Amino acid sequence: MASQLTTWALALVLAVVLPRYLGPRAVGELQLATTVWTIVFSVVAFGSEMMLTKEIARRPQQAARRLCTVILLRLIFFVGGCLAVSLYIGAVTADSVQVSLFVILGMAQPLLLTANVLQAALQGFQRMQSIAVATVISKALYTLMALLAVIAGFNVKWVAVATVIGNAAHLCALTVCLFPVVRANWRWGFSIRTARWSIVASAPFLASALLVIAYQETSVIVIAMVLDAQAVGWFSVARTLTATLLFIPAILMTAVYPAAAKRHLEGAQVLPALAARSVKLMLLCAMPIALGVAVTAEPIVSLLYGDKFLPSGAVLMVLGLSLIATYQTIVLAFLLAAVDRQATWVTIQAVALPVKILLDLALVWSCQNFLENGAVGAAVSIAVSEVAIAVAGMRLLPKGTLSRADAGYGARVVFAAVTMAAAVWLVRDASLLFAVLAGVVVYIGMVAVMRAADPEDVALMKSVISRTASRASLRRRVSE
């Protein structure tokens, strides 16, 4: 838990400081390069991360022989990825700074591709503390170097250089953590048979990853195509702020996913009970966060970024509301993968993707012409996609997973959150800090009075926190 909060704090610091120093255009150029490489990474990684985590959790004795082959396979695919990025750069009008960002961030990809495999293995072994330590080290180094670069007056290219160094540190830390675990069975070399099996087994995960990236990242591509880098910057800062709020479902599913996959293999019916608790718990957490962000979006943007980013306020408001659905889609994706139903989840995303692309094109153009803020259209497109996929995902749950009692529970949570939002709205102009504190007090009070916190949901979160804390304690004792 401490590591998750540390990582969240570091990400928040960067989300606040970098835009103030760089400005919307530089932020937009950095985001565009990052988006293109993110799409390429998803293809090159071929969905092997979740496949490795699940297979290692089920058959840990076979882990070592698969890791080397998967890493080499990714690096081979990376060559094709570089060619694709080169073609994209040639097809668009890019200045020298934009081209430099593509090249520098490209240098980080082999490091990231390798580190991602090692992290998947550690997650399969349920070595969450090792992942946490490596992540904190790399994020802290990247944050420090990026902050020093912009404060010293260097341009956005040096922020990209800090990304490369941070990824190198992450890879080194993960190697140190994983090697003692797999050393006895480690095998160097490349197995055609293992490579073929890995590609086939990862195919559903690849399709899912590509669809997720597509409906998230195509918004940036469309904004850059229809508008310019400055508009991408306005959209980017709002999306980055909301992304820092996704650590709660990440904490829950990082702890639950390997154990759920293993119990399903043993024949246990884990989905109904676990899904009900997870969905309700995420609603309890998401509602106050989403409504709180929505009602304070404009004051937050004004305080953090100043007048250059004022159009980001409306974008943040819409993306804040979308967190209600986003929390649920994260949970549902992991739960369905744990019980081998990822193919059905992929089908839902595949159906939603064309609608998302059409919405991006239509809403960015419309909002630019009618509201003079095309970035808002991209935010609305993301929100609609998240809601549609969450609703479809709920329908995949076994019949009876959610009952009428759960509907009443949801109504109480929503009422408590709406009451909180009204209180925050009334005092937000007086003091943003006071508004946040008032919101926390009102929401906790309403939840307590209305008994909106289900004891089973609270027990699940306590269990996750306890497991994380116990691993941290064990790690410290071993190191001593």
CSV table of C-alpha atoms in Angstrom, one decimal:
chain,number,residue,atom,x,y,z
A,1,MET,CA,0.0,0.0,0.0
A,2,ALA,CA,2.8,2.4,0.9
A,3,SER,CA,4.5,1.8,-2.4
A,4,GLN,CA,1.3,2.4,-4.4
A,5,LEU,CA,0.7,5.6,-2.6
A,6,THR,CA,4.4,6.6,-3.2
A,7,THR,CA,4.0,5.9,-6.9
A,8,TRP,CA,0.8,7.8,-7.0
A,9,ALA,CA,2.4,10.8,-5.3
A,10,LEU,CA,5.3,10.8,-7.7
A,11,ALA,CA,3.0,10.7,-10.7
A,12,LEU,CA,0.9,13.5,-9.3
A,13,VAL,CA,4.0,15.7,-8.8
A,14,LEU,CA,4.9,15.2,-12.4
A,15,ALA,CA,1.3,15.8,-13.6
A,16,VAL,CA,1.4,19.1,-11.8
A,17,VAL,CA,4.9,20.4,-12.4
A,18,LEU,CA,5.7,19.4,-16.0
A,19,PRO,CA,2.9,21.2,-17.7
A,20,ARG,CA,3.5,24.5,-15.8
A,21,TYR,CA,7.1,24.6,-17.1
A,22,LEU,CA,6.6,23.1,-20.6
A,23,GLY,CA,3.3,24.6,-21.7
A,24,PRO,CA,0.5,22.9,-23.6
A,25,ARG,CA,2.3,22.6,-27.0
A,26,ALA,CA,5.4,20.8,-25.6
A,27,VAL,CA,3.1,18.6,-23.4
A,28,GLY,CA,1.1,17.7,-26.5
A,29,GLU,CA,4.2,16.8,-28.5
A,30,LEU,CA,5.5,14.5,-25.7
A,31,GLN,CA,2.0,12.9,-25.4
A,32,LEU,CA,1.7,12.3,-29.1
A,33,ALA,CA,5.1,10.5,-29.2
A,34,THR,CA,4.2,8.5,-26.1
A,35,THR,CA,0.9,7.5,-27.6
A,36,VAL,CA,2.4,6.2,-30.8
A,37,TRP,CA,5.0,4.2,-28.9
A,38,THR,CA,2.3,2.9,-26.5
A,39,ILE,CA,0.4,1.5,-29.5
A,40,VAL,CA,3.5,-0.1,-30.9
A,41,PHE,CA,4.4,-1.5,-27.5
A,42,SER,CA,1.0,-3.2,-27.3
A,43,VAL,CA,1.6,-5.0,-30.6
A,44,VAL,CA,5.2,-5.9,-30.0
A,45,ALA,CA,4.4,-7.3,-26.5
A,46,PHE,CA,1.8,-9.5,-28.2
A,47,GLY,CA,-0.3,-9.8,-25.0
A,48,SER,CA,2.3,-12.0,-23.3
A,49,GLU,CA,2.3,-10.2,-19.9
A,50,MET,CA,-1.1,-11.4,-18.6
A,51,MET,CA,-0.5,-14.8,-20.2
A,52,LEU,CA,2.8,-15.2,-18.3
A,53,THR,CA,1.3,-14.0,-15.0
A,54,LYS,CA,-1.5,-16.5,-15.2
A,55,GLU,CA,0.6,-19.5,-16.3
A,56,ILE,CA,3.3,-18.8,-13.7
A,57,ALA,CA,0.7,-18.5,-11.0
A,58,ARG,CA,-0.6,-21.9,-12.1
A,59,ARG,CA,2.7,-23.7,-13.0
A,60,PRO,CA,5.6,-21.9,-11.4
A,61,GLN,CA,8.0,-24.7,-12.1
A,62,GLN,CA,7.8,-23.9,-15.8
A,63,ALA,CA,8.5,-20.2,-15.5
A,64,ALA,CA,12.2,-20.0,-16.2
A,65,ARG,CA,12.2,-21.8,-19.5
A,66,ARG,CA,9.5,-19.4,-20.9
A,67,LEU,CA,11.0,-16.0,-19.9
A,68,CYS,CA,14.0,-15.9,-22.2
A,69,THR,CA,12.0,-17.0,-25.3
A,70,VAL,CA,9.3,-14.4,-24.6
A,71,ILE,CA,11.9,-11.6,-24.1
A,72,LEU,CA,13.7,-12.5,-27.3
A,73,LEU,CA,10.5,-12.7,-29.2
A,74,ARG,CA,9.5,-9.3,-28.1
A,75,LEU,CA,12.8,-7.8,-29.2
A,76,ILE,CA,12.5,-9.4,-32.6
A,77,PHE,CA,9.0,-7.9,-33.0
A,78,PHE,CA,10.4,-4.5,-31.9
A,79,VAL,CA,12.4,-4.2,-35.1
A,80,GLY,CA,9.1,-4.2,-37.0
A,81,GLY,CA,7.7,-1.7,-34.6
A,82,CYS,CA,10.6,0.7,-35.3
A,83,LEU,CA,9.7,0.5,-39.0
A,84,ALA,CA,6.1,1.3,-38.3
A,85,VAL,CA,7.0,4.4,-36.3
A,86,SER,CA,9.3,5.6,-39.1
A,87,LEU,CA,6.5,5.3,-41.6
A,88,TYR,CA,4.2,7.3,-39.3
A,89,ILE,CA,6.8,10.1,-38.9
A,90,GLY,CA,7.2,10.2,-42.6
A,91,ALA,CA,3.4,10.5,-43.1
A,92,VAL,CA,2.8,13.4,-40.8
A,93,THR,CA,4.2,16.9,-40.6
A,94,ALA,CA,6.6,16.7,-37.6
A,95,ASP,CA,9.1,19.4,-36.6
A,96,SER,CA,12.6,18.5,-35.3
A,97,VAL,CA,11.5,18.4,-31.6
A,98,GLN,CA,8.7,16.0,-32.4
A,99,VAL,CA,11.1,13.7,-34.3
A,100,SER,CA,13.6,13.8,-31.5
A,101,LEU,CA,11.0,12.8,-29.0
A,102,PHE,CA,10.0,9.8,-31.2
A,103,VAL,CA,13.7,8.7,-31.4
A,104,ILE,CA,14.5,9.1,-27.7
A,105,LEU,CA,11.3,7.4,-26.5
A,106,GLY,CA,12.1,4.6,-29.0
A,107,MET,CA,15.3,4.0,-27.1
A,108,ALA,CA,13.3,3.2,-24.0
A,109,GLN,CA,11.2,0.5,-25.6
A,110,PRO,CA,13.6,-2.5,-25.4
A,111,LEU,CA,14.1,-1.7,-21.8
A,112,LEU,CA,10.4,-1.5,-21.2
A,113,LEU,CA,9.6,-4.6,-23.1
A,114,THR,CA,12.1,-6.7,-21.1
A,115,ALA,CA,11.1,-5.2,-17.7
A,116,ASN,CA,7.5,-5.9,-18.5
A,117,VAL,CA,8.2,-9.6,-18.8
A,118,LEU,CA,10.1,-9.7,-15.5
A,119,GLN,CA,7.3,-7.9,-13.7
A,120,ALA,CA,4.7,-10.3,-15.1
A,121,ALA,CA,6.8,-13.2,-13.7
A,122,LEU,CA,7.1,-11.6,-10.3
A,123,GLN,CA,3.4,-11.0,-10.2
A,124,GLY,CA,2.8,-14.7,-11.1
A,125,PHE,CA,5.0,-15.7,-8.2
A,126,GLN,CA,3.0,-13.2,-6.1
A,127,ARG,CA,6.1,-11.2,-5.2
A,128,MET,CA,4.2,-8.0,-5.1
A,129,GLN,CA,6.6,-6.3,-2.7
A,130,SER,CA,9.5,-6.8,-5.2
A,131,ILE,CA,7.4,-5.2,-7.9
A,132,ALA,CA,6.6,-2.3,-5.6
A,133,VAL,CA,10.2,-1.7,-4.6
A,134,ALA,CA,11.4,-1.7,-8.2
A,135,THR,CA,8.6,0.6,-9.3
A,136,VAL,CA,9.2,3.1,-6.6
A,137,ILE,CA,13.0,3.2,-7.3
A,138,SER,CA,12.4,3.8,-11.1
A,139,LYS,CA,9.6,6.3,-10.6
A,140,ALA,CA,11.5,8.3,-8.0
A,141,LEU,CA,14.6,8.4,-10.3
A,142,TYR,CA,12.5,9.5,-13.3
A,143,THR,CA,10.6,12.1,-11.3
A,144,LEU,CA,13.8,13.6,-9.9
A,145,MET,CA,15.5,13.8,-13.3
A,146,ALA,CA,12.5,15.2,-15.1
A,147,LEU,CA,11.9,17.8,-12.4
A,148,LEU,CA,15.6,18.9,-12.5
A,149,ALA,CA,15.5,19.1,-16.2
A,150,VAL,CA,12.5,21.4,-16.5
A,151,ILE,CA,13.4,23.5,-13.5
A,152,ALA,CA,16.9,24.1,-14.9
A,153,GLY,CA,15.2,25.3,-18.1
A,154,PHE,CA,15.9,22.3,-20.4
A,155,ASN,CA,13.3,21.5,-23.1
A,156,VAL,CA,11.0,18.6,-23.4
A,157,LYS,CA,13.6,16.3,-25.0
A,158,TRP,CA,15.3,16.0,-21.6
A,159,VAL,CA,12.1,14.8,-20.0
A,160,ALA,CA,12.2,12.0,-22.6
A,161,VAL,CA,15.8,11.2,-21.7
A,162,ALA,CA,14.7,10.9,-18.1
A,163,THR,CA,12.1,8.3,-19.2
A,164,VAL,CA,14.9,6.2,-20.8
A,165,ILE,CA,17.0,6.3,-17.6
A,166,GLY,CA,13.9,5.5,-15.4
A,167,ASN,CA,13.1,2.5,-17.5
A,168,ALA,CA,16.8,1.3,-17.3
A,169,ALA,CA,16.6,1.6,-13.5
A,170,HIS,CA,13.3,-0.4,-13.4
A,171,LEU,CA,14.8,-3.2,-15.5
A,172,CYS,CA,17.8,-3.5,-13.2
A,173,ALA,CA,15.7,-3.5,-10.1
A,174,LEU,CA,13.4,-6.2,-11.4
A,175,THR,CA,16.3,-8.3,-12.5
A,176,VAL,CA,17.8,-8.2,-9.0
A,177,CYS,CA,14.4,-9.2,-7.5
A,178,LEU,CA,13.6,-12.0,-10.0
A,179,PHE,CA,16.9,-13.7,-10.6
A,180,PRO,CA,17.2,-15.5,-7.2
A,181,VAL,CA,13.7,-16.9,-7.8
A,182,VAL,CA,14.4,-18.5,-11.2
A,183,ARG,CA,18.1,-19.0,-11.0
A,184,ALA,CA,18.0,-22.7,-10.5
A,185,ASN,CA,15.8,-23.4,-13.5
A,186,TRP,CA,17.0,-20.6,-15.8
A,187,ARG,CA,17.7,-21.5,-19.4
A,188,TRP,CA,19.3,-19.2,-22.0
A,189,GLY,CA,18.2,-19.6,-25.6
A,190,PHE,CA,15.3,-19.4,-27.9
A,191,SER,CA,12.7,-22.2,-28.3
A,192,ILE,CA,10.6,-22.2,-31.4
A,193,ARG,CA,8.1,-24.5,-29.7
A,194,THR,CA,7.8,-22.2,-26.7
A,195,ALA,CA,7.6,-19.2,-29.0
A,196,ARG,CA,4.8,-20.7,-31.0
A,197,TRP,CA,2.9,-21.7,-27.9
A,198,SER,CA,3.4,-18.3,-26.3
A,199,ILE,CA,2.0,-16.5,-29.4
A,200,VAL,CA,-1.1,-18.7,-29.5
A,201,ALA,CA,-1.8,-18.5,-25.8
A,202,SER,CA,-1.3,-14.8,-25.7
A,203,ALA,CA,-3.6,-14.0,-28.7
A,204,PRO,CA,-6.7,-13.3,-26.7
A,205,PHE,CA,-4.7,-11.0,-24.4
A,206,LEU,CA,-3.1,-9.2,-27.4
A,207,ALA,CA,-6.5,-8.6,-28.9
A,208,SER,CA,-7.8,-7.2,-25.6
A,209,ALA,CA,-4.7,-5.0,-25.1
A,210,LEU,CA,-4.9,-3.6,-28.6
A,211,LEU,CA,-8.6,-2.8,-28.2
A,212,VAL,CA,-8.0,-1.1,-24.9
A,213,ILE,CA,-5.2,1.0,-26.3
A,214,ALA,CA,-7.2,1.8,-29.4
A,215,TYR,CA,-10.2,3.3,-27.6
A,216,GLN,CA,-7.9,5.1,-25.1
A,217,GLU,CA,-5.2,6.4,-27.4
A,218,THR,CA,-7.0,7.0,-30.6
A,219,SER,CA,-8.4,10.2,-29.0
A,220,VAL,CA,-4.9,11.6,-29.0
A,221,ILE,CA,-4.2,10.7,-32.6
A,222,VAL,CA,-7.6,12.2,-33.7
A,223,ILE,CA,-7.0,15.4,-31.8
A,224,ALA,CA,-3.5,15.7,-33.3
A,225,MET,CA,-4.9,15.0,-36.8
A,226,VAL,CA,-8.0,17.3,-36.5
A,227,LEU,CA,-6.5,20.1,-34.4
A,228,ASP,CA,-2.9,20.5,-33.2
A,229,ALA,CA,-0.3,19.7,-30.4
A,230,GLN,CA,-1.7,22.4,-28.2
A,231,ALA,CA,-5.1,20.8,-28.0
A,232,VAL,CA,-3.4,17.4,-27.3
A,233,GLY,CA,-1.7,19.1,-24.4
A,234,TRP,CA,-5.0,20.4,-23.0
A,235,PHE,CA,-6.4,16.9,-23.3
A,236,SER,CA,-3.3,15.2,-21.9
A,237,VAL,CA,-3.1,17.1,-18.6
A,238,ALA,CA,-6.7,16.3,-17.8
A,239,ARG,CA,-6.2,12.6,-18.7
A,240,THR,CA,-3.0,12.4,-16.7
A,241,LEU,CA,-4.7,13.8,-13.6
A,242,THR,CA,-7.5,11.3,-13.8
A,243,ALA,CA,-5.0,8.5,-14.4
A,244,THR,CA,-3.3,9.2,-11.1
A,245,LEU,CA,-6.7,8.2,-9.5
A,246,LEU,CA,-6.7,4.6,-10.9
A,247,PHE,CA,-4.4,3.2,-8.2
A,248,ILE,CA,-7.3,1.9,-6.1
A,249,PRO,CA,-8.6,-0.7,-8.6
A,250,ALA,CA,-4.9,-1.4,-9.4
A,251,ILE,CA,-4.2,-2.3,-5.8
A,252,LEU,CA,-7.2,-4.5,-5.5
A,253,MET,CA,-6.7,-6.5,-8.8
A,254,THR,CA,-2.9,-6.8,-8.5
A,255,ALA,CA,-3.5,-8.7,-5.2
A,256,VAL,CA,-6.6,-10.7,-6.3
A,257,TYR,CA,-5.9,-11.7,-9.9
A,258,PRO,CA,-3.2,-14.4,-9.3
A,259,ALA,CA,-5.0,-16.0,-6.5
A,260,ALA,CA,-8.3,-16.0,-8.4
A,261,ALA,CA,-6.7,-17.6,-11.4
A,262,LYS,CA,-5.1,-20.4,-9.3
A,263,ARG,CA,-8.4,-21.1,-7.5
A,264,HIS,CA,-10.3,-21.3,-10.8
A,265,LEU,CA,-7.8,-23.9,-12.1
A,266,GLU,CA,-8.5,-25.9,-9.0
A,267,GLY,CA,-12.2,-26.0,-9.7
A,268,ALA,CA,-13.4,-23.3,-7.3
A,269,GLN,CA,-16.3,-21.1,-8.3
A,270,VAL,CA,-14.6,-17.8,-7.6
A,271,LEU,CA,-16.4,-15.4,-9.9
A,272,PRO,CA,-19.8,-14.7,-8.4
A,273,ALA,CA,-18.9,-13.8,-4.9
A,274,LEU,CA,-15.6,-12.1,-5.8
A,275,ALA,CA,-17.3,-10.1,-8.6
A,276,ALA,CA,-20.1,-8.9,-6.4
A,277,ARG,CA,-17.7,-7.7,-3.7
A,278,SER,CA,-15.3,-6.1,-6.1
A,279,VAL,CA,-18.0,-4.2,-8.1
A,280,LYS,CA,-19.6,-2.8,-4.9
A,281,LEU,CA,-16.3,-1.8,-3.4
A,282,MET,CA,-15.3,0.0,-6.6
A,283,LEU,CA,-18.6,1.9,-6.6
A,284,LEU,CA,-18.0,2.9,-3.0
A,285,CYS,CA,-14.6,4.3,-4.0
A,286,ALA,CA,-15.3,5.7,-7.4
A,287,MET,CA,-18.4,7.7,-6.7
A,288,PRO,CA,-16.9,10.3,-4.4
A,289,ILE,CA,-13.7,10.6,-6.4
A,290,ALA,CA,-15.6,11.0,-9.7
A,291,LEU,CA,-18.1,13.6,-8.5
A,292,GLY,CA,-15.4,15.4,-6.4
A,293,VAL,CA,-13.2,15.8,-9.5
A,294,ALA,CA,-16.2,16.9,-11.6
A,295,VAL,CA,-17.3,19.7,-9.3
A,296,THR,CA,-13.8,21.0,-8.7
A,297,ALA,CA,-12.3,20.5,-12.1
A,298,GLU,CA,-12.1,24.2,-13.2
A,299,PRO,CA,-10.6,25.4,-9.9
A,300,ILE,CA,-8.1,22.6,-9.9
A,301,VAL,CA,-6.8,23.4,-13.4
A,302,SER,CA,-6.7,27.1,-12.7
A,303,LEU,CA,-4.7,26.5,-9.5
A,304,LEU,CA,-2.3,24.0,-10.9
A,305,TYR,CA,-1.6,25.1,-14.5
A,306,GLY,CA,-2.8,28.7,-14.9
A,307,ASP,CA,-4.5,30.4,-17.8
A,308,LYS,CA,-2.6,28.5,-20.6
A,309,PHE,CA,-4.5,25.3,-19.6
A,310,LEU,CA,-8.0,26.7,-18.9
A,311,PRO,CA,-9.6,24.6,-21.7
A,312,SER,CA,-8.5,21.5,-19.7
A,313,GLY,CA,-11.1,22.3,-17.0
A,314,ALA,CA,-14.0,21.0,-19.0
A,315,VAL,CA,-12.0,18.0,-20.2
A,316,LEU,CA,-11.2,17.1,-16.6
A,317,MET,CA,-14.8,17.4,-15.6
A,318,VAL,CA,-16.0,14.9,-18.2
A,319,LEU,CA,-13.1,12.5,-17.5
A,320,GLY,CA,-13.7,12.7,-13.8
A,321,LEU,CA,-17.2,11.5,-14.2
A,322,SER,CA,-16.0,8.6,-16.5
A,323,LEU,CA,-14.0,7.2,-13.6
A,324,ILE,CA,-17.2,5.6,-12.2
A,325,ALA,CA,-17.3,3.3,-15.3
A,326,THR,CA,-13.5,3.0,-15.6
A,327,TYR,CA,-13.1,1.5,-12.1
A,328,GLN,CA,-15.6,-1.2,-13.0
A,329,THR,CA,-14.0,-2.0,-16.4
A,330,ILE,CA,-10.6,-2.5,-14.8
A,331,VAL,CA,-12.1,-4.9,-12.2
A,332,LEU,CA,-14.2,-6.8,-14.8
A,333,ALA,CA,-11.3,-7.3,-17.2
A,334,PHE,CA,-9.1,-8.9,-14.5
A,335,LEU,CA,-11.9,-11.0,-13.1
A,336,LEU,CA,-13.0,-12.4,-16.5
A,337,ALA,CA,-9.3,-13.1,-17.4
A,338,ALA,CA,-8.8,-15.0,-14.2
A,339,VAL,CA,-11.6,-17.4,-15.1
A,340,ASP,CA,-10.5,-17.8,-18.8
A,341,ARG,CA,-13.3,-15.7,-20.3
A,342,GLN,CA,-11.0,-13.0,-21.8
A,343,ALA,CA,-12.2,-13.9,-25.3
A,344,THR,CA,-15.7,-12.8,-24.5
A,345,TRP,CA,-14.4,-9.6,-23.1
A,346,VAL,CA,-12.4,-9.0,-26.2
A,347,THR,CA,-15.5,-9.4,-28.3
A,348,ILE,CA,-17.2,-6.6,-26.3
A,349,GLN,CA,-14.3,-4.3,-26.9
A,350,ALA,CA,-14.2,-5.1,-30.6
A,351,VAL,CA,-17.8,-4.1,-31.0
A,352,ALA,CA,-17.3,-0.9,-29.0
A,353,LEU,CA,-14.2,0.2,-30.9
A,354,PRO,CA,-15.7,1.3,-34.2
A,355,VAL,CA,-18.3,3.4,-32.3
A,356,LYS,CA,-15.5,4.9,-30.3
A,357,ILE,CA,-13.5,5.9,-33.4
A,358,LEU,CA,-16.6,7.5,-35.0
A,359,LEU,CA,-17.3,9.3,-31.7
A,360,ASP,CA,-13.8,10.7,-31.6
A,361,LEU,CA,-14.0,12.0,-35.1
A,362,ALA,CA,-17.5,13.5,-34.8
A,363,LEU,CA,-17.2,14.9,-31.2
A,364,VAL,CA,-13.7,16.4,-31.6
A,365,TRP,CA,-14.9,18.3,-34.7
A,366,SER,CA,-18.2,19.3,-33.3
A,367,CYS,CA,-16.9,20.5,-29.9
A,368,GLN,CA,-14.2,22.5,-31.7
A,369,ASN,CA,-16.7,24.2,-33.9
A,370,PHE,CA,-19.5,24.8,-31.3
A,371,LEU,CA,-17.6,25.0,-28.0
A,372,GLU,CA,-14.1,26.0,-29.3
A,373,ASN,CA,-12.7,23.1,-27.3
A,374,GLY,CA,-12.3,19.9,-29.4
A,375,ALA,CA,-10.5,18.2,-26.5
A,376,VAL,CA,-13.9,18.0,-24.7
A,377,GLY,CA,-15.2,15.9,-27.5
A,378,ALA,CA,-12.5,13.3,-27.0
A,379,ALA,CA,-13.3,13.2,-23.3
A,380,VAL,CA,-17.0,12.6,-24.0
A,381,SER,CA,-16.0,9.8,-26.4
A,382,ILE,CA,-13.9,8.1,-23.8
A,383,ALA,CA,-16.7,8.4,-21.2
A,384,VAL,CA,-19.3,6.9,-23.5
A,385,SER,CA,-17.0,4.0,-24.4
A,386,GLU,CA,-16.2,3.2,-20.7
A,387,VAL,CA,-19.9,3.2,-19.8
A,388,ALA,CA,-20.8,0.9,-22.7
A,389,ILE,CA,-18.1,-1.6,-22.0
A,390,ALA,CA,-18.9,-1.6,-18.2
A,391,VAL,CA,-22.6,-2.3,-18.8
A,392,ALA,CA,-21.8,-5.1,-21.3
A,393,GLY,CA,-19.2,-6.5,-18.8
A,394,MET,CA,-21.8,-6.6,-16.1
A,395,ARG,CA,-24.1,-8.7,-18.3
A,396,LEU,CA,-21.3,-11.3,-18.5
A,397,LEU,CA,-21.4,-11.9,-14.8
A,398,PRO,CA,-23.2,-15.1,-13.7
A,399,LYS,CA,-26.9,-14.7,-13.1
A,400,GLY,CA,-27.6,-13.7,-9.6
A,401,THR,CA,-24.2,-12.2,-9.0
A,402,LEU,CA,-25.8,-8.8,-8.2
A,403,SER,CA,-29.2,-8.8,-6.4
A,404,ARG,CA,-31.8,-6.3,-5.5
A,405,ALA,CA,-30.1,-5.8,-2.2
A,406,ASP,CA,-27.0,-4.7,-4.1
A,407,ALA,CA,-29.1,-2.3,-6.1
A,408,GLY,CA,-30.2,-0.7,-2.8
A,409,TYR,CA,-26.6,-0.6,-1.7
A,410,GLY,CA,-25.7,1.2,-4.9
A,411,ALA,CA,-28.5,3.7,-4.5
A,412,ARG,CA,-27.3,4.6,-1.0
A,413,VAL,CA,-23.7,5.1,-2.2
A,414,VAL,CA,-24.9,7.3,-5.1
A,415,PHE,CA,-27.0,9.4,-2.7
A,416,ALA,CA,-24.1,9.8,-0.3
A,417,ALA,CA,-21.8,10.9,-3.2
A,418,VAL,CA,-24.3,13.4,-4.6
A,419,THR,CA,-24.8,14.9,-1.2
A,420,MET,CA,-21.0,15.2,-0.9
A,421,ALA,CA,-20.7,16.8,-4.4
A,422,ALA,CA,-23.4,19.4,-3.5
A,423,ALA,CA,-21.5,20.3,-0.3
A,424,VAL,CA,-18.2,20.7,-2.2
A,425,TRP,CA,-19.9,22.8,-4.9
A,426,LEU,CA,-21.1,25.3,-2.3
A,427,VAL,CA,-17.7,26.0,-0.8
A,428,ARG,CA,-15.3,25.3,-3.7
A,429,ASP,CA,-14.9,29.0,-4.6
A,430,ALA,CA,-14.0,29.9,-1.0
A,431,SER,CA,-11.1,27.4,-0.6
A,432,LEU,CA,-10.3,24.3,-2.6
A,433,LEU,CA,-8.6,22.7,0.3
A,434,PHE,CA,-11.6,23.3,2.5
A,435,ALA,CA,-13.9,22.0,-0.2
A,436,VAL,CA,-11.9,18.7,-0.3
A,437,LEU,CA,-12.0,18.3,3.5
A,438,ALA,CA,-15.7,19.1,3.6
A,439,GLY,CA,-16.3,16.5,0.9
A,440,VAL,CA,-14.4,13.8,2.8
A,441,VAL,CA,-16.3,14.5,6.0
A,442,VAL,CA,-19.7,14.7,4.4
A,443,TYR,CA,-19.2,11.5,2.4
A,444,ILE,CA,-17.9,9.4,5.3
A,445,GLY,CA,-20.7,10.8,7.5
A,446,MET,CA,-23.4,9.9,4.9
A,447,VAL,CA,-21.9,6.4,4.3
A,448,ALA,CA,-22.0,5.8,8.1
A,449,VAL,CA,-25.5,7.1,8.6
A,450,MET,CA,-27.0,5.3,5.6
A,451,ARG,CA,-24.9,2.1,6.3
A,452,ALA,CA,-23.7,2.2,2.7
A,453,ALA,CA,-20.4,0.4,3.4
A,454,ASP,CA,-21.1,-3.3,3.2
A,455,PRO,CA,-19.0,-5.2,5.9
A,456,GLU,CA,-17.9,-7.8,3.2
A,457,ASP,CA,-16.6,-5.1,1.0
A,458,VAL,CA,-14.7,-3.5,3.8
A,459,ALA,CA,-13.3,-6.9,4.7
A,460,LEU,CA,-12.1,-7.5,1.2
A,461,MET,CA,-10.2,-4.2,1.1
A,462,LYS,CA,-8.7,-4.9,4.6
A,463,SER,CA,-7.6,-8.2,3.3
A,464,VAL,CA,-5.8,-6.7,0.4
A,465,ILE,CA,-4.2,-4.1,2.6
A,466,SER,CA,-3.2,-6.7,5.2
A,467,ARG,CA,-1.6,-8.9,2.5
A,468,THR,CA,0.4,-6.0,1.1
A,469,ALA,CA,1.5,-4.9,4.6
A,470,SER,CA,2.5,-8.5,5.6
A,471,ARG,CA,4.6,-8.9,2.5
A,472,ALA,CA,6.4,-5.7,3.2
A,473,SER,CA,7.0,-6.7,6.8
A,474,LEU,CA,8.3,-10.1,5.7
A,475,ARG,CA,10.6,-8.5,3.2
A,476,ARG,CA,12.1,-6.2,5.8
A,477,ARG,CA,12.7,-9.2,8.2
A,478,VAL,CA,14.4,-11.1,5.5
A,479,SER,CA,16.6,-8.2,4.6
A,480,GLU,CA,17.6,-7.8,8.2
